[in-house]
PDB file of C-alpha atoms in Angstrom:
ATOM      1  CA  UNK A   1       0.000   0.000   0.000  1.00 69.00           C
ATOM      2  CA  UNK A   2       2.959   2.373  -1.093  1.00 82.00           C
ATOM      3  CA  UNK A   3       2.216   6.470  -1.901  1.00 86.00           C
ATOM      4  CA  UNK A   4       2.106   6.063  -5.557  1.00 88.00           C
ATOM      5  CA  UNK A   5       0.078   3.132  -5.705  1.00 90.00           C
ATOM      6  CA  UNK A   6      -2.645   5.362  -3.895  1.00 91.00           C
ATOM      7  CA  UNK A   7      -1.417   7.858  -6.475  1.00 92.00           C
ATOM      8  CA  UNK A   8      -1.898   6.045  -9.022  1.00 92.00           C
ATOM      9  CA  UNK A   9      -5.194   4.709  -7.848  1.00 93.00           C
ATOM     10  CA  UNK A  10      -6.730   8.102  -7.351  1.00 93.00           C
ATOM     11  CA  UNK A  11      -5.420   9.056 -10.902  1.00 94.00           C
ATOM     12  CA  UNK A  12      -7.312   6.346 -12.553  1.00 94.00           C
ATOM     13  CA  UNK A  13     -10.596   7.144 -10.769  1.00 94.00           C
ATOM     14  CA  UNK A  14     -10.448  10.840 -11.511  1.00 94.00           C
ATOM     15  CA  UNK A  15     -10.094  10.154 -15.338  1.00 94.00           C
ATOM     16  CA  UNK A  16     -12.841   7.579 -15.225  1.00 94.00           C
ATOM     17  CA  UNK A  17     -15.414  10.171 -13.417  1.00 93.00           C
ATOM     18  CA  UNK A  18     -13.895  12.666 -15.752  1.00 93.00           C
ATOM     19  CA  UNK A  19     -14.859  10.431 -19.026  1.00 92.00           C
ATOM     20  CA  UNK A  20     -18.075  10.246 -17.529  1.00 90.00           C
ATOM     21  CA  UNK A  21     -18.389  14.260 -17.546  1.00 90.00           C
ATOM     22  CA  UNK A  22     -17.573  14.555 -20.664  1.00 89.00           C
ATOM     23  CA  UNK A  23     -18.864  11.450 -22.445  1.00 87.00           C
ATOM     24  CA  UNK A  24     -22.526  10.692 -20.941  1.00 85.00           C
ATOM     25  CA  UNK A  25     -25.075  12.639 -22.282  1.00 83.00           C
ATOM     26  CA  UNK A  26     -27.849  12.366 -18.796  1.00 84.00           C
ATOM     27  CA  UNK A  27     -27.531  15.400 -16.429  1.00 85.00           C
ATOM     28  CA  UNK A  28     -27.760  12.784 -13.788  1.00 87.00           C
ATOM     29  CA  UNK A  29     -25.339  10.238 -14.899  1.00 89.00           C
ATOM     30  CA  UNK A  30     -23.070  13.619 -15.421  1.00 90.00           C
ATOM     31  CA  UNK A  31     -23.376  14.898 -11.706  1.00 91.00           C
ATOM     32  CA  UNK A  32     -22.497  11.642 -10.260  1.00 92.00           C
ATOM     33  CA  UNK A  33     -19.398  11.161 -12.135  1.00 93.00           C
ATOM     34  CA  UNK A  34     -18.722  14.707 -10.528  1.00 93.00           C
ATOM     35  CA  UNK A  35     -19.733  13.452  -7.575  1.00 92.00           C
ATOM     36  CA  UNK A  36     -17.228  10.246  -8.199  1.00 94.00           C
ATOM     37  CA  UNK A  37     -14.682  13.082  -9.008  1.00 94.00           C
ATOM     38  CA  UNK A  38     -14.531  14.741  -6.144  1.00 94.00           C
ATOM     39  CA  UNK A  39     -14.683  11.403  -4.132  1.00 94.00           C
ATOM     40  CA  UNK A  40     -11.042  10.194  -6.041  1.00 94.00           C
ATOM     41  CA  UNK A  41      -9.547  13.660  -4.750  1.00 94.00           C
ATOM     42  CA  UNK A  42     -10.630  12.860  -1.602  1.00 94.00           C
ATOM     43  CA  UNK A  43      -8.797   9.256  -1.976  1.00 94.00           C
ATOM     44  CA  UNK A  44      -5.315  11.470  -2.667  1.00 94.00           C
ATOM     45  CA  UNK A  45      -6.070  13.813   0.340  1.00 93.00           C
ATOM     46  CA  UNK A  46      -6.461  11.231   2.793  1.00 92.00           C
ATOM     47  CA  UNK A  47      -3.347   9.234   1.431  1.00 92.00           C
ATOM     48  CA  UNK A  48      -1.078  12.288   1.810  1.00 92.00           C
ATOM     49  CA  UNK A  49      -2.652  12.770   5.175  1.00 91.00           C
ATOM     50  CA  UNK A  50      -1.294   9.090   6.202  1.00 89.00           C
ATOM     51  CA  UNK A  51       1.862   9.581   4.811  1.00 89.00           C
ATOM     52  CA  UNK A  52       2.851  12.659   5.918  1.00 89.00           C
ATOM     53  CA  UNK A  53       1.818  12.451   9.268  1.00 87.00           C
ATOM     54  CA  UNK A  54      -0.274  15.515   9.330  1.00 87.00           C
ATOM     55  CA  UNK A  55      -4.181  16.289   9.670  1.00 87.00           C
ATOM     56  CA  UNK A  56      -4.532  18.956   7.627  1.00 89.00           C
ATOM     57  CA  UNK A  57      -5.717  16.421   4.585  1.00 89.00           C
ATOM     58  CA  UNK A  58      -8.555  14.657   6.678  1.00 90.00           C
ATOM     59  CA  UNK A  59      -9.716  18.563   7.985  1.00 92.00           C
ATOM     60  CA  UNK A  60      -9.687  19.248   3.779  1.00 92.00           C
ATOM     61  CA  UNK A  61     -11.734  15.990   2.789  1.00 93.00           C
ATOM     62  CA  UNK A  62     -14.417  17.070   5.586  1.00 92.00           C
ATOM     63  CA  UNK A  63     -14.468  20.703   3.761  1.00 92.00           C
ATOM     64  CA  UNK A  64     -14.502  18.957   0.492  1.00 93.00           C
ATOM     65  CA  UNK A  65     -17.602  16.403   1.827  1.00 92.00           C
ATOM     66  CA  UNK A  66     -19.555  19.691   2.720  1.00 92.00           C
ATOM     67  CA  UNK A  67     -18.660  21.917  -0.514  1.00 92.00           C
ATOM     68  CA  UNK A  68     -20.142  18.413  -2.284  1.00 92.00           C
ATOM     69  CA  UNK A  69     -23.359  17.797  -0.437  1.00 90.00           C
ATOM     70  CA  UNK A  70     -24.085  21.694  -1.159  1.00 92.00           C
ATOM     71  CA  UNK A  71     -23.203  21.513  -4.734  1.00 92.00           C
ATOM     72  CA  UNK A  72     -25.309  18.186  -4.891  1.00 91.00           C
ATOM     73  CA  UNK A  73     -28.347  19.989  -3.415  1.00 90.00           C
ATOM     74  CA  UNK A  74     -28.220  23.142  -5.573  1.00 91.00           C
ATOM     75  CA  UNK A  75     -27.469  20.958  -8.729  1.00 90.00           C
ATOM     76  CA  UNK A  76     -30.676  18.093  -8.056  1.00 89.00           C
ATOM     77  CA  UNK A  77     -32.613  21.651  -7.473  1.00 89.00           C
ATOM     78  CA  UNK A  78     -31.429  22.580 -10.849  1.00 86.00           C
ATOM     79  CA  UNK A  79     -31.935  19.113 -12.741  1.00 85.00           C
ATOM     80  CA  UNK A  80     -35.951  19.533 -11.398  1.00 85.00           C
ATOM     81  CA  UNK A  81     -36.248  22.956 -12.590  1.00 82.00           C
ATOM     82  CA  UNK A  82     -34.912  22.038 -16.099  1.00 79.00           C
ATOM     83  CA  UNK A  83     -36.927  19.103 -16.071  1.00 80.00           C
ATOM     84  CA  UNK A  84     -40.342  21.463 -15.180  1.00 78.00           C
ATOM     85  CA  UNK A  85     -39.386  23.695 -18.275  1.00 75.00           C
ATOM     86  CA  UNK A  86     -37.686  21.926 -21.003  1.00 73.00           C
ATOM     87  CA  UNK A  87     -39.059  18.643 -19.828  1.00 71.00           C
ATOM     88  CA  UNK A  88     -35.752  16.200 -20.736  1.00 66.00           C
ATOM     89  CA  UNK A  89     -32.990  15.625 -18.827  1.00 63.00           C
ATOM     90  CA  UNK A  90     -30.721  15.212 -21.755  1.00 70.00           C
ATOM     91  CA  UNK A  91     -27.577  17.963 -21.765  1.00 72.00           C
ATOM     92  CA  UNK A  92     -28.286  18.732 -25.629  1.00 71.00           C
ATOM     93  CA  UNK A  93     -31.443  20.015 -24.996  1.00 67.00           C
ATOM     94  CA  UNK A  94     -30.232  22.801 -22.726  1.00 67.00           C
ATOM     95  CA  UNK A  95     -29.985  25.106 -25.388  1.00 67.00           C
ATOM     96  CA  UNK A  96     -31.442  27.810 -24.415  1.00 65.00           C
ATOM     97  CA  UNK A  97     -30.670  30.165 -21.234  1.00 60.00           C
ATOM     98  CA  UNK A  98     -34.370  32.163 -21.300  1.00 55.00           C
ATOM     99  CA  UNK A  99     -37.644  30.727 -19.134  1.00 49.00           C
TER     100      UNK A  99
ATOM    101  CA  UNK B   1      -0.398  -8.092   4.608  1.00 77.00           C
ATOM    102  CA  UNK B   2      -3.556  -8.463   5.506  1.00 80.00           C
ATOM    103  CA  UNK B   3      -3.688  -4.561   4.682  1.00 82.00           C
ATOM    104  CA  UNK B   4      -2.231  -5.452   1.433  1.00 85.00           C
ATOM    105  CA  UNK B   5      -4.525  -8.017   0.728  1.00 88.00           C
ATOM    106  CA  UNK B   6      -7.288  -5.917   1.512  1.00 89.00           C
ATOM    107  CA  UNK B   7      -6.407  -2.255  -0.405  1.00 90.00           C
ATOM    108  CA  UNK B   8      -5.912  -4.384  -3.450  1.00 91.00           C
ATOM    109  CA  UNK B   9      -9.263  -6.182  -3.928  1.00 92.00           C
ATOM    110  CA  UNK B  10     -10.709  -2.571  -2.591  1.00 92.00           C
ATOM    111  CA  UNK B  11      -8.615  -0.733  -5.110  1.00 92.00           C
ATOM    112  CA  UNK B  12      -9.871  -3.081  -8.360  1.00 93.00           C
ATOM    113  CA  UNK B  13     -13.369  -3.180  -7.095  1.00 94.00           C
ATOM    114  CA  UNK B  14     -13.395   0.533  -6.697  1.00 93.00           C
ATOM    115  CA  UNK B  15     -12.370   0.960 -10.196  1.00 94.00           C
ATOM    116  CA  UNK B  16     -14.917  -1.654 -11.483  1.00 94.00           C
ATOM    117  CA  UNK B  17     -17.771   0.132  -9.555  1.00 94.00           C
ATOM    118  CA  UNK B  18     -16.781   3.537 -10.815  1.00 94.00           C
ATOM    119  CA  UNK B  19     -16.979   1.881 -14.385  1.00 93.00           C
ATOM    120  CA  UNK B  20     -19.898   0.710 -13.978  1.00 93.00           C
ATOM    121  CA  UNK B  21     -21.288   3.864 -13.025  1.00 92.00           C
ATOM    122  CA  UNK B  22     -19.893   6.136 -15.292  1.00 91.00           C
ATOM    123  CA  UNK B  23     -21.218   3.098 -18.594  1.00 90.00           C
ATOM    124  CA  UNK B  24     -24.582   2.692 -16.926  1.00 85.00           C
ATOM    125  CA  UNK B  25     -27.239   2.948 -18.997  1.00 81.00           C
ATOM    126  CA  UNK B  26     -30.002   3.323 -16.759  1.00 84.00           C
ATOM    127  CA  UNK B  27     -29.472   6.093 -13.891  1.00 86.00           C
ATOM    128  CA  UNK B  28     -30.466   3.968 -10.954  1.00 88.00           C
ATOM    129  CA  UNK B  29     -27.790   1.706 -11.269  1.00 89.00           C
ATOM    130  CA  UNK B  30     -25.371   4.566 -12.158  1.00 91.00           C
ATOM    131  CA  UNK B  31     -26.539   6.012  -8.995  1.00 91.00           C
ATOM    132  CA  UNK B  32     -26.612   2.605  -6.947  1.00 92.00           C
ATOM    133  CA  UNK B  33     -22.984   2.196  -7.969  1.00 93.00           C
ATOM    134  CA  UNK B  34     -21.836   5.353  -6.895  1.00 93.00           C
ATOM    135  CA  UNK B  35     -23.231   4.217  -3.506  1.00 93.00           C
ATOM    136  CA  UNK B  36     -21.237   1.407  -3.705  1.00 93.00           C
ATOM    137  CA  UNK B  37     -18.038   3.428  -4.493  1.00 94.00           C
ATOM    138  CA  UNK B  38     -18.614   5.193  -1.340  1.00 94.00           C
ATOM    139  CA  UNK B  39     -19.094   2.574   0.813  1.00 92.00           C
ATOM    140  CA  UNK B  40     -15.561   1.271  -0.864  1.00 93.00           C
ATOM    141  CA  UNK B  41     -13.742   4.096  -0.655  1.00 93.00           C
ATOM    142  CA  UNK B  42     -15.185   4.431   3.591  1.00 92.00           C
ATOM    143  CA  UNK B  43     -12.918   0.968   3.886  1.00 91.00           C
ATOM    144  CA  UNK B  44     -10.155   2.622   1.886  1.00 91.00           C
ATOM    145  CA  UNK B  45     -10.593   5.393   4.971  1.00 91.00           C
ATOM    146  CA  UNK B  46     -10.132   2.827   7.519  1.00 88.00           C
ATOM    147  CA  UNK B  47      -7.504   1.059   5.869  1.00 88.00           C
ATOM    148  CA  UNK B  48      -5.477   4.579   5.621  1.00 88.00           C
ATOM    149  CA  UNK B  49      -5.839   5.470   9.484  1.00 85.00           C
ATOM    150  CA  UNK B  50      -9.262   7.773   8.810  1.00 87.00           C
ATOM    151  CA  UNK B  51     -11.768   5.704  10.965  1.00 87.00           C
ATOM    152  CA  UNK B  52     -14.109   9.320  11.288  1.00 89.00           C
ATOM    153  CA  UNK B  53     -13.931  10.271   8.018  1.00 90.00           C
ATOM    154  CA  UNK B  54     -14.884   7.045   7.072  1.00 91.00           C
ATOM    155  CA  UNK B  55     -18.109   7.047   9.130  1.00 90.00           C
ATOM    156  CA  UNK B  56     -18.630  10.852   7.957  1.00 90.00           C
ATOM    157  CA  UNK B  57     -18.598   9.683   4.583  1.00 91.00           C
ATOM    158  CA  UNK B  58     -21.012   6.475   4.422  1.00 92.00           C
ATOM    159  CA  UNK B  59     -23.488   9.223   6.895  1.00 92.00           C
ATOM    160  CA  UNK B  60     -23.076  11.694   4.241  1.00 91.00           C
ATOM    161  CA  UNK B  61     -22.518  10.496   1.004  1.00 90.00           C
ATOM    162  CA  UNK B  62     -24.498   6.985   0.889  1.00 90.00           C
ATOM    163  CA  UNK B  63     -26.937   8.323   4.015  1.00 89.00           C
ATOM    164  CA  UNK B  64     -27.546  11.816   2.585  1.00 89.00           C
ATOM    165  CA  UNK B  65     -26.573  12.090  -1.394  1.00 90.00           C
ATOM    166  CA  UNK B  66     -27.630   8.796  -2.914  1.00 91.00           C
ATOM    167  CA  UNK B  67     -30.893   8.684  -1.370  1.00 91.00           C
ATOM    168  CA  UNK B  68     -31.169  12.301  -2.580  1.00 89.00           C
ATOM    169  CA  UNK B  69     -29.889  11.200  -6.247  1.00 90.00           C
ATOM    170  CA  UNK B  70     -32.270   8.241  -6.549  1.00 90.00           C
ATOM    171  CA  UNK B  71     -35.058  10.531  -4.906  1.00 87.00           C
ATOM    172  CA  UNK B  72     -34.816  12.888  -8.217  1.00 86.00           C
ATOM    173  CA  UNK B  73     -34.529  10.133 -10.503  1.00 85.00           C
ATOM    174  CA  UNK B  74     -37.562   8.111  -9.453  1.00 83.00           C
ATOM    175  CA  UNK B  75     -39.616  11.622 -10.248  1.00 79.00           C
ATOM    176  CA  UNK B  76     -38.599  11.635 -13.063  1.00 72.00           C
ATOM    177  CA  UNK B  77     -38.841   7.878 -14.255  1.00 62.00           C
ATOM    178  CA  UNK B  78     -42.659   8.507 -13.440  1.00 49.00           C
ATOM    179  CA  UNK B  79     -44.016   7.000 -17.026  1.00 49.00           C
ATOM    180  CA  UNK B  80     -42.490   3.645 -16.522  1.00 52.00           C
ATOM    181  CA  UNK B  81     -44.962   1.440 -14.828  1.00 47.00           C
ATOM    182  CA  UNK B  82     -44.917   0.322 -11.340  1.00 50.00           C
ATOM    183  CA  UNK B  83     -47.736  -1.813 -10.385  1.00 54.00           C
ATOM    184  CA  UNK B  84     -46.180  -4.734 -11.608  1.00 58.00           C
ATOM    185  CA  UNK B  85     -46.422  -7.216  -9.092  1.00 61.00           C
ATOM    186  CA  UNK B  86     -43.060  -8.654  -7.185  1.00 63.00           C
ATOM    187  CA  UNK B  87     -40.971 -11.118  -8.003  1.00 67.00           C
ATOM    188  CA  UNK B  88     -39.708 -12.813  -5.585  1.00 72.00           C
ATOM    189  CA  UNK B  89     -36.038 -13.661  -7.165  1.00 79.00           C
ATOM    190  CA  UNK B  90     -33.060 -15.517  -5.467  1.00 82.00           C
ATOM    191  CA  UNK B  91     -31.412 -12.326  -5.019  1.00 83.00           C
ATOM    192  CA  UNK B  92     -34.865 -10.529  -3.375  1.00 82.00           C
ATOM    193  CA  UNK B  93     -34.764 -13.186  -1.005  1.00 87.00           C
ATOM    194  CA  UNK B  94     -31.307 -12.711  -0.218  1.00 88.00           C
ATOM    195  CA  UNK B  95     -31.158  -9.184   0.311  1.00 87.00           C
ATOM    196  CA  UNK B  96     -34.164  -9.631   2.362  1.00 89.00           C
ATOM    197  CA  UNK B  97     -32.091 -12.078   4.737  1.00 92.00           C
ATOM    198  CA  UNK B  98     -28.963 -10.292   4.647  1.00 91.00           C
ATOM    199  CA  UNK B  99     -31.250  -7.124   5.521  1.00 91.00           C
ATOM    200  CA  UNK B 100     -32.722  -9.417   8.942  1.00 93.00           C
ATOM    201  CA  UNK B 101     -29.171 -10.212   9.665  1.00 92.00           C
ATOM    202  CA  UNK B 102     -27.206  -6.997   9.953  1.00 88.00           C
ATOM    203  CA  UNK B 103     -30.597  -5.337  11.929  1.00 90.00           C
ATOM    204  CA  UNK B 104     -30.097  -8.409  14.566  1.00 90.00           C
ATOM    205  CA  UNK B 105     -26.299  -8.129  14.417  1.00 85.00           C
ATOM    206  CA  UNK B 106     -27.330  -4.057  15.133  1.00 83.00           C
ATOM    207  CA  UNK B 107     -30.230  -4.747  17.831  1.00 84.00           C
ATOM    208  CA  UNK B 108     -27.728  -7.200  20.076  1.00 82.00           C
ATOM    209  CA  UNK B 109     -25.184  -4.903  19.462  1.00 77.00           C
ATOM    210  CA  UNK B 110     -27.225  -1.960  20.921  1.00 77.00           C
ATOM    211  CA  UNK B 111     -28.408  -3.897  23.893  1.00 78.00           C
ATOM    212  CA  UNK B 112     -24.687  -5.223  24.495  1.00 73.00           C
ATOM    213  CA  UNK B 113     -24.657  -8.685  23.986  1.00 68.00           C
ATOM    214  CA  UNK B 114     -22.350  -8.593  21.176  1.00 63.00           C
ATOM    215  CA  UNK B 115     -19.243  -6.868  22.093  1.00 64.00           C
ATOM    216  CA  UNK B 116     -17.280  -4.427  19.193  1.00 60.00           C
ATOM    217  CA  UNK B 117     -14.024  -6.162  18.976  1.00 61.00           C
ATOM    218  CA  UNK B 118     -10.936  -5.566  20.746  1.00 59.00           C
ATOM    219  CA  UNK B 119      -8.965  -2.075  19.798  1.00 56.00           C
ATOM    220  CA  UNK B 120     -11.577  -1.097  17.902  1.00 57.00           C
ATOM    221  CA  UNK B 121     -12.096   1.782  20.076  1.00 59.00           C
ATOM    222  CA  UNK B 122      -9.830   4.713  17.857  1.00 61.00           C
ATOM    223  CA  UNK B 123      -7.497   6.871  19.843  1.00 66.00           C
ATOM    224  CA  UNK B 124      -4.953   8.921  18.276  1.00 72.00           C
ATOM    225  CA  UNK B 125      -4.365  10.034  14.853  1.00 78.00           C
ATOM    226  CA  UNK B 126      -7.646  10.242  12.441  1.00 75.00           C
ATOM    227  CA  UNK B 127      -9.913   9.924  15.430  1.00 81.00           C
ATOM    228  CA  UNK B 128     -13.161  11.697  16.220  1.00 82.00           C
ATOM    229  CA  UNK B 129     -11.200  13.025  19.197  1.00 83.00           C
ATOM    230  CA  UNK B 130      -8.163  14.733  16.731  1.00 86.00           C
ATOM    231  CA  UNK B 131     -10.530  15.398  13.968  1.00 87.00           C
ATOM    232  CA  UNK B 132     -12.832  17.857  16.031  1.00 87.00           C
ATOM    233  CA  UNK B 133      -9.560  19.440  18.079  1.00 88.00           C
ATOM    234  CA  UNK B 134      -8.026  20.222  14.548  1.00 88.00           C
ATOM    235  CA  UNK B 135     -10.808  21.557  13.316  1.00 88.00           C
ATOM    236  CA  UNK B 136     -11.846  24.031  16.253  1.00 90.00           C
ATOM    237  CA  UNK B 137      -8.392  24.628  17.012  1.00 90.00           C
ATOM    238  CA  UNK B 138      -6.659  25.842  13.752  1.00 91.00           C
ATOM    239  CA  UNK B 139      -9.561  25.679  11.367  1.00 91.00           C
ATOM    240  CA  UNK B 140     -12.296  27.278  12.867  1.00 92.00           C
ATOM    241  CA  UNK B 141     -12.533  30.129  10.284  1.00 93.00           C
ATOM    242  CA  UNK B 142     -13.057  27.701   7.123  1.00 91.00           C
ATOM    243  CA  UNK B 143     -15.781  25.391   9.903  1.00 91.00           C
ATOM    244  CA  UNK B 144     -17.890  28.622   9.697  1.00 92.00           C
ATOM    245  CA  UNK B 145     -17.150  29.628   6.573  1.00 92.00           C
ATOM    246  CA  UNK B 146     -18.379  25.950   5.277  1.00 91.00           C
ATOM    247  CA  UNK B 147     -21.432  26.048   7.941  1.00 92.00           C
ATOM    248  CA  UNK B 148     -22.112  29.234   5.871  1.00 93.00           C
ATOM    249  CA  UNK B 149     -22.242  27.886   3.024  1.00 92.00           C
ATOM    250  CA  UNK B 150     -24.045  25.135   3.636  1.00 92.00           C
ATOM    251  CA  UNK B 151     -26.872  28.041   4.480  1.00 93.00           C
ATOM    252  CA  UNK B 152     -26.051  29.562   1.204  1.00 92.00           C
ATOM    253  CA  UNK B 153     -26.843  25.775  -1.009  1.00 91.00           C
ATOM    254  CA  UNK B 154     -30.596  25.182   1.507  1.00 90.00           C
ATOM    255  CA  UNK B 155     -31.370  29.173  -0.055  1.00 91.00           C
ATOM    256  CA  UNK B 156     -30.282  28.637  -3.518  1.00 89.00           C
ATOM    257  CA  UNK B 157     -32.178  25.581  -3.713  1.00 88.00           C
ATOM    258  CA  UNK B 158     -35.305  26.870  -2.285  1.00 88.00           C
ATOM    259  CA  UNK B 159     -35.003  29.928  -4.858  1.00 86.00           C
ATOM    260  CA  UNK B 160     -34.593  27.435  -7.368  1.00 81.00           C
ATOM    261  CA  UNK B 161     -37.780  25.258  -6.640  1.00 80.00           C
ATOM    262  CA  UNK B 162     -40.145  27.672  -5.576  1.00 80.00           C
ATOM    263  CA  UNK B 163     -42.723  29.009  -7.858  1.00 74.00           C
ATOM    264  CA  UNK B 164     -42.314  32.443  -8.392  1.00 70.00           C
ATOM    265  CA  UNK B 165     -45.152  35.302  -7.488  1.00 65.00           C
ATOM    266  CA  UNK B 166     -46.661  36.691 -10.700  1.00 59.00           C
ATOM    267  CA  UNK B 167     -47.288  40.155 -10.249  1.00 52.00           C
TER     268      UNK B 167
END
């Protein structure tokens, strides 16, 4: 269970939630690979907090936790309004920025 | 080597769950698969000395966001039908037992009978304990800030949702 290996590890899961961003074409699908983004940083943070003996990467993942679970809110909030006016949840059909 | 053992069966099934929920097709498995990223990475938190965190994260994430994720996406999967009647599958049954199981494992462990193991009590580094003295003692200006903005996410939300007065 060496540094890089959690490196590594954390690496791997970013890009996957990042594909997932990029690639899927449901709002949902798209916010949790966010979601599954931020949880890979959090992966690093708490590895750097093992290995270099300090807190100050567990105090960052519980920021990190709380940023997410506000951002999650404000985004579902979002996802219903869109739904209510455009009716889809697909990302091409936000096309327009007027209600 | 235990440890070993252990971060490399979490690290492969982490990756395979995040696959699967980034190639889902339908959202509720995308969304139960993030749940079960979570609950991997919480063991991941143990494993690396972050017994709170882990705890604060299956509370949080699989307690708080998933339910709210699959909340949203049953609205909106309204048009699919859901009187059919159950199945009752191997795998309904089993969840059912394993379900029975961990609530009696819970219930004797509430009344006592069933002790935690030994040295599972955490002292020291990662605990509640050093968590909560870190963060009142040199981090008490970002606890607010993020208590604030928690306030910040419950308005925007309710702006967002609520219907707004014609006038």
């Amino acid at each position: 269970m060496s540094y890089q290996l959690l490196v590594v590890l954390s690496f791997v899961l970013f890009v996957i939630g990042m594909i997932g961003v990029a690639m899927r074409r449901n709002i949902i699908i798209v916010l949790i690979s966010l979601e599954l983004m931020l949880n890979a940083v959090n992966i690093l943070f708490v590895a750097a907090s093992k290995y270099l003996h300090t807190m100050d990467g567990q105090i960052f993942v519980i920021m990190v936790i709380t940023i997410a679970a506000a951002e999650t809110a404000i985004a579902l909030a979002l996802v219903v309004k869109i739904f209510k006016t455009v009716g889809m949840v697909k990302i091409d059909d936000m096309k327009k920025l007027k209600w | 080597m235990i440890n070993h053992v252990l971060f490399y069966i979490t690290a492969v099934l982490l990756v395979l769950t995040y696959t699967y929920a980034v190639i889902a097709g339908n959202p509720v498995y995308s969304a139960l698969a993030m749940g079960g990223a979570f609950f991997l990475t919480s063991f991941l938190f143990v494993l690396l000395g972050a017994p709170f965190l882990a705890v604060v994260q299956v509370i949080i994430y699989v307690g708080a966001m998933l339910v709210m994720f699959l909340f949203i996406i049953m609205m909106f999967d309204l048009n699919r039908s859901s009187s059919a009647p159950v199945k009752y599958k191997p795998s309904t049954i089993f969840s059912y037992v394993l379900t029975m199981i961990i609530l009696l494992v819970a219930f004797y462990m509430a009344r006592g009978v069933v002790k935690m193991p030994e040295g599972f009590t955490v002292v020291g580094f990662g605990s509640a304990e050093n968590v909560g003295f870190n963060l009142l003692r040199y981090y008490l200006l970002p606890f607010e800030l993020a208590s604030f903005i928690l306030l910040v996410g419950v308005f925007g939300a309710i702006t967002f949702i609520k219907k707004r007065d014609r006038v």
